[in-house]
Coordinates of C-alpha atoms (C1' of nucleotides) in Angstrom, one line a residue:
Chain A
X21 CA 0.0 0.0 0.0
X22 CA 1.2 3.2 -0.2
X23 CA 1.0 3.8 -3.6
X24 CA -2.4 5.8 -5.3
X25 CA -4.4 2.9 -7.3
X26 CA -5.0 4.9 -10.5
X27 CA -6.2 2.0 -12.2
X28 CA -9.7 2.9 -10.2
X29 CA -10.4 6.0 -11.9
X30 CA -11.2 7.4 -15.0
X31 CA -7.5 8.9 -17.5
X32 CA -9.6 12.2 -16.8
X33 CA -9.7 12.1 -12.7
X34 CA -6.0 11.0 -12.8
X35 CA -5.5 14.0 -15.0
X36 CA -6.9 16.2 -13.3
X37 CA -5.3 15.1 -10.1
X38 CA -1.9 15.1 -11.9
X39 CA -2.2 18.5 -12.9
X40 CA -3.2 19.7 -9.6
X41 CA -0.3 17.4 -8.1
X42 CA 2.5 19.6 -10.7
X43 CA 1.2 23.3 -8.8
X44 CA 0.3 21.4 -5.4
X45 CA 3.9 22.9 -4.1
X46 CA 4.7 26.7 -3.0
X47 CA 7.5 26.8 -5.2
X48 CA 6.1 25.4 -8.0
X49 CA 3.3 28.4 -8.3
X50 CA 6.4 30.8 -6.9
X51 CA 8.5 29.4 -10.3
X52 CA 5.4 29.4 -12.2
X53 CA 4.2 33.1 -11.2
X54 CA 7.8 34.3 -12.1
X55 CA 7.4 32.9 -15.2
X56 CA 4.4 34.4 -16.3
X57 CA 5.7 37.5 -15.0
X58 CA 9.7 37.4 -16.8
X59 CA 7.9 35.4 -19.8
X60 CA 11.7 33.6 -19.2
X61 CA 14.3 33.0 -16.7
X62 CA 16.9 30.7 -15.8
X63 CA 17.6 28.6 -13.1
X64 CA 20.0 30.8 -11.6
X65 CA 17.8 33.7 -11.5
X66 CA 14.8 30.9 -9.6
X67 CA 17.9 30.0 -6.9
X68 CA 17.9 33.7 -5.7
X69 CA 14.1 34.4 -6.2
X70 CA 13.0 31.5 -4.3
X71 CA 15.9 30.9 -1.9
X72 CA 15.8 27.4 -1.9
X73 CA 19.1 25.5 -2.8
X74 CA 20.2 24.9 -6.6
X75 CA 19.5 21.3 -6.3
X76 CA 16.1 22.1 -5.1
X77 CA 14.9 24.1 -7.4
X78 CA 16.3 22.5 -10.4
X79 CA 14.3 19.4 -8.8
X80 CA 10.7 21.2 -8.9
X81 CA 11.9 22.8 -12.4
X82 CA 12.3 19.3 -13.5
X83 CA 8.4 18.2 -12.1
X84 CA 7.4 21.1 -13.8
X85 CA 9.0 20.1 -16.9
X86 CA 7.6 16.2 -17.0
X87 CA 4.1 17.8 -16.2
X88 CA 4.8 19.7 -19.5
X89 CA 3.5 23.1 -18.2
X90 CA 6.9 24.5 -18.9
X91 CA 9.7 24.0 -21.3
X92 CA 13.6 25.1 -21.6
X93 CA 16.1 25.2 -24.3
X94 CA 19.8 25.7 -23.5
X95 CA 21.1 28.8 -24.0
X96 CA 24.8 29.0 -23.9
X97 CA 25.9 27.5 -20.1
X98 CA 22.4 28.2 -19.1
X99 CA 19.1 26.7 -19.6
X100 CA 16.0 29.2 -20.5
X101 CA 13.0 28.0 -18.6
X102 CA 9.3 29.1 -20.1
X103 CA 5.8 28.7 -19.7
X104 CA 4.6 26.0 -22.9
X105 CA 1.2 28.0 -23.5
X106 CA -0.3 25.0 -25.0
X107 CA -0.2 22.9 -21.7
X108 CA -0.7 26.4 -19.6
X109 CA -4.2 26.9 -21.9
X110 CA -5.1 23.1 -21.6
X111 CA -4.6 23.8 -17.6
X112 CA -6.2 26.3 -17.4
X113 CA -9.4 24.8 -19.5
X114 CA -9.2 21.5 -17.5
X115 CA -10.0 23.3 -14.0
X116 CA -12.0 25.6 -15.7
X117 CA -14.4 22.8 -16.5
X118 CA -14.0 20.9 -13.5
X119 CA -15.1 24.1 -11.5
X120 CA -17.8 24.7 -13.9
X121 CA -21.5 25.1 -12.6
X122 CA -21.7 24.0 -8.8
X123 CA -25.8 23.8 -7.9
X124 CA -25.5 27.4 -6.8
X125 CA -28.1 27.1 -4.1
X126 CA -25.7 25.4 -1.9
X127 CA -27.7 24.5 1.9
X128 CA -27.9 20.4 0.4
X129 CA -27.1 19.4 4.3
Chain B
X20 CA 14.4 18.2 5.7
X21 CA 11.5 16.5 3.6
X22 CA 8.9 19.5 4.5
X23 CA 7.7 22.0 2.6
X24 CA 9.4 25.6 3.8
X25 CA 6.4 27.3 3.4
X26 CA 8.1 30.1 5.6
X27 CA 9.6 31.6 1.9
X28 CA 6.3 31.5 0.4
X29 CA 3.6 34.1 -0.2
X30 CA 0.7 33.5 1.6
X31 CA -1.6 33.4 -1.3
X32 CA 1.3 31.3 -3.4
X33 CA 0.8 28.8 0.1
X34 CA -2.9 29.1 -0.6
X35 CA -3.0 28.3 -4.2
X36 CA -0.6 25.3 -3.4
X37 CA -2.9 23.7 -0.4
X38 CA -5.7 23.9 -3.0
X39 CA -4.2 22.1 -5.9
X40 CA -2.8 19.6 -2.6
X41 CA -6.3 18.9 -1.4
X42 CA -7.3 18.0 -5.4
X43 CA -4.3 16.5 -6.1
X44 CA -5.8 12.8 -5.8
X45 CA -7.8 10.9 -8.3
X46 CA -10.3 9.5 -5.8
X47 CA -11.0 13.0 -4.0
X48 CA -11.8 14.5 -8.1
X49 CA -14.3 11.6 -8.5
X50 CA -15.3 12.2 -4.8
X51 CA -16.4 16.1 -5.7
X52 CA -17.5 15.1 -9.4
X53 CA -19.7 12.5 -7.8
X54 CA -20.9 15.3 -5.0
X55 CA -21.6 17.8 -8.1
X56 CA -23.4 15.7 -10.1
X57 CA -25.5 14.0 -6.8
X58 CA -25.4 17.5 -4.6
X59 CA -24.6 15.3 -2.0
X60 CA -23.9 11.5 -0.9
X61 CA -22.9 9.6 2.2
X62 CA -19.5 8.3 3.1
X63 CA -21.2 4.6 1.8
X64 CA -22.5 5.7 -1.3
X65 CA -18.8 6.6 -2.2
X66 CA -17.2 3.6 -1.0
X67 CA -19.1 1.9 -3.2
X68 CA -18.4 4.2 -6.1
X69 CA -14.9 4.4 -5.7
X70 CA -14.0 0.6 -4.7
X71 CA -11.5 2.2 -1.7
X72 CA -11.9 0.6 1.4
X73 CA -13.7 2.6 3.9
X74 CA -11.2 3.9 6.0
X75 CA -9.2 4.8 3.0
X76 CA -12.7 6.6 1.6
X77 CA -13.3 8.8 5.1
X78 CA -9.8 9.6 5.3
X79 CA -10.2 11.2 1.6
X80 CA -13.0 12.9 2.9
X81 CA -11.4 14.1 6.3
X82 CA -9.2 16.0 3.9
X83 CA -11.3 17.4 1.7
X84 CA -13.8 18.8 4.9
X85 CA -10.2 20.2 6.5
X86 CA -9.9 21.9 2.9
X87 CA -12.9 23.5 3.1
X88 CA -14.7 22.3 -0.2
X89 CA -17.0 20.0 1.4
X90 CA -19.1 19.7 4.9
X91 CA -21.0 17.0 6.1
X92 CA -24.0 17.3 8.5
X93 CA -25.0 14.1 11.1
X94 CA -27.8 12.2 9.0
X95 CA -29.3 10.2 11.4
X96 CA -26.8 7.1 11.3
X97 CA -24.8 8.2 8.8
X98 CA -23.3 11.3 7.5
X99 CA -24.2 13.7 4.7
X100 CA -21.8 15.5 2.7
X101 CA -21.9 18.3 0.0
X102 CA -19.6 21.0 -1.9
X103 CA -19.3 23.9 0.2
X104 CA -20.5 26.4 -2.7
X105 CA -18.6 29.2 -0.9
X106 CA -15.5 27.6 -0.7
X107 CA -15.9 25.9 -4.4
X108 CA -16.2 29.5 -5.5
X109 CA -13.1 30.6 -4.1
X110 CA -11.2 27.5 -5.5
X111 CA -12.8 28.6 -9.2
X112 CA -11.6 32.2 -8.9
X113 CA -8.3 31.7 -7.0
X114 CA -7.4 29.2 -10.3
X115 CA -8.7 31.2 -12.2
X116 CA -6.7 34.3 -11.5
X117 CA -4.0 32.1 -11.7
X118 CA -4.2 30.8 -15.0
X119 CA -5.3 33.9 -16.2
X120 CA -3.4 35.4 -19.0
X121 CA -0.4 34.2 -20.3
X122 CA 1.8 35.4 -22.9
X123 CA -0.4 34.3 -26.2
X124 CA 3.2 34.7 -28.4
X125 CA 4.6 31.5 -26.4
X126 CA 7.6 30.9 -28.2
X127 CA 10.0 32.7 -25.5
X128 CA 13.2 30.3 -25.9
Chain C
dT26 C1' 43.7 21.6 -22.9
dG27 C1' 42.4 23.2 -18.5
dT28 C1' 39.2 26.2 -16.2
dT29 C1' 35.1 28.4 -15.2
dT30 C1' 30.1 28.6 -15.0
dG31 C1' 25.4 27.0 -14.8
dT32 C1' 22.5 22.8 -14.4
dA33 C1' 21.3 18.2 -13.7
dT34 C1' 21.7 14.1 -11.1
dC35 C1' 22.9 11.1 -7.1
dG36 C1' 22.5 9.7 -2.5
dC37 C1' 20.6 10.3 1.6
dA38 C1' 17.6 11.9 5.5
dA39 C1' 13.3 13.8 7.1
dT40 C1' 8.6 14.2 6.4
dA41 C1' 4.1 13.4 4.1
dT42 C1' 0.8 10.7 1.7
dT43 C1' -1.8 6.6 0.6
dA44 C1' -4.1 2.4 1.9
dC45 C1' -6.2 -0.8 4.8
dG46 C1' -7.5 -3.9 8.8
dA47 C1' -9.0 -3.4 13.4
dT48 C1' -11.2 -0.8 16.7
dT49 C1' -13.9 2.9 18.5
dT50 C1' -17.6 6.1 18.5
dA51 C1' -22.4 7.6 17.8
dA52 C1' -27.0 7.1 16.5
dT53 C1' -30.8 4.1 15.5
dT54 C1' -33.4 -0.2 16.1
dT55 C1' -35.0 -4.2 18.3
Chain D
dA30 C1' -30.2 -2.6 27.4
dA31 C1' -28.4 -5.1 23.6
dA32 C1' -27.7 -5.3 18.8
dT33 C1' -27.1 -3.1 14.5
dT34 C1' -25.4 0.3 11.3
dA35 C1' -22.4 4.0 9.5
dA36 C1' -18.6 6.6 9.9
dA37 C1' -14.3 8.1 12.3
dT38 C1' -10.0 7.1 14.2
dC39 C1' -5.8 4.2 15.3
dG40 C1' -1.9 1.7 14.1
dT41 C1' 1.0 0.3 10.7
dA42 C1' 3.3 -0.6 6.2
dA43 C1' 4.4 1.0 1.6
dT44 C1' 5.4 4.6 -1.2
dA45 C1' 6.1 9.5 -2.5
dT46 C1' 7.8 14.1 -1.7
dT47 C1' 10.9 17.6 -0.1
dG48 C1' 15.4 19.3 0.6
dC49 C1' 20.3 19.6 0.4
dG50 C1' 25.3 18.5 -0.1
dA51 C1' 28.3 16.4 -3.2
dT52 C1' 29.2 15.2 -7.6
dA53 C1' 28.8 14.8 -12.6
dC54 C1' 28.1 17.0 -16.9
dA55 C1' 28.1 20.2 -20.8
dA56 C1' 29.1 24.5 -22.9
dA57 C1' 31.9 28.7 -23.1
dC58 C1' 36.3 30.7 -22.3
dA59 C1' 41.3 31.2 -21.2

DNA sequence: TGTTTGTATCGCAATATTACGATTTAATTT
DNA sequence: AAATTAAATCGTAATATTGCGATACAAACA
């Protein structure tokens, strides 16, 4: 035990949970936020913004990165981090969605 | 180490992050799509529909009701739960705002 | 080539999450 | 009062996440 049984829900519920799982860290939205901000930065710049160690944030870049909500392309010694608007807009249609139309009477118990 | 240092975090980038946390499981998405699409269900009902024992089930629940998204109210034996629309609301905007507008270009590197 | 610079990865420790059987608690029913 | 029913909590095992120092790697530069 231990490990979430996936193979219970539906590809949509595990993507959903998968995306929330990628932001479901401080640092994450921190890095994220920046990004929107910037449009680009590198990991350097991320070390001193967020003041967690180099390893550290190159770790959460790296989550970020599998989730596919960002993207980076070396750039001389550096890497250059960015938002990958195509993920960002399926994101941000994915919760829209999800939050949708709650019964907007509310009292049920 | 192994905890978050939420201590070098915004509190609305810790917000954002206990959010996407308390959705950040399959079984708690299918636990608030089944309470949106029922309005509301008891702790049975859902161990049934998820096929998670029923301690596993309750403790999903305990976490969701420490969120803020759902309450339950004493049912006679049993216990009825259902989206807190105030809370759900905040979720939807607070995500939203996030997500909100990116840079449309994309192509930054 | 050797050095510097910026990142990624490894290895490990601390902590958190997920899952479930067993038990407890609380309200109803007999 | 005893039995039943539904849910919460406890205890524990397995796994995942977070964080960092140390090290490896890759590109630019001397």
């Amino acid at each position: 035990m231990g490990a979430t049984k996936t193979d219970l829900f539906t590809k949509q519920q595990n993507d959903i949970a998968n995306m929330a799982k990628a932001i479901a860290h401080p640092a994450r939205i921190a890095i994220l936020q920046y990004l929107v901000k910037k449009n680009a930065c590198v990991c350097g710049d991320l070390v001193d913004e967020l003041g967690l160690a180099q390893a550290t944030t190159s770790q959460h870049l790296k989550e970020l990165k599998n989730a596919g909500v960002i993207q980076g392309t070396i750039e001389g010694v550096s890497v250059c981090y960015c938002i990958n608007p195509k993920v960002w807009k399926q994101y941000k249609e994915l919760f829209n969605s999800f939050f949708k139309d709650v019964s907007p009477q509310g009292d049920c118990c």
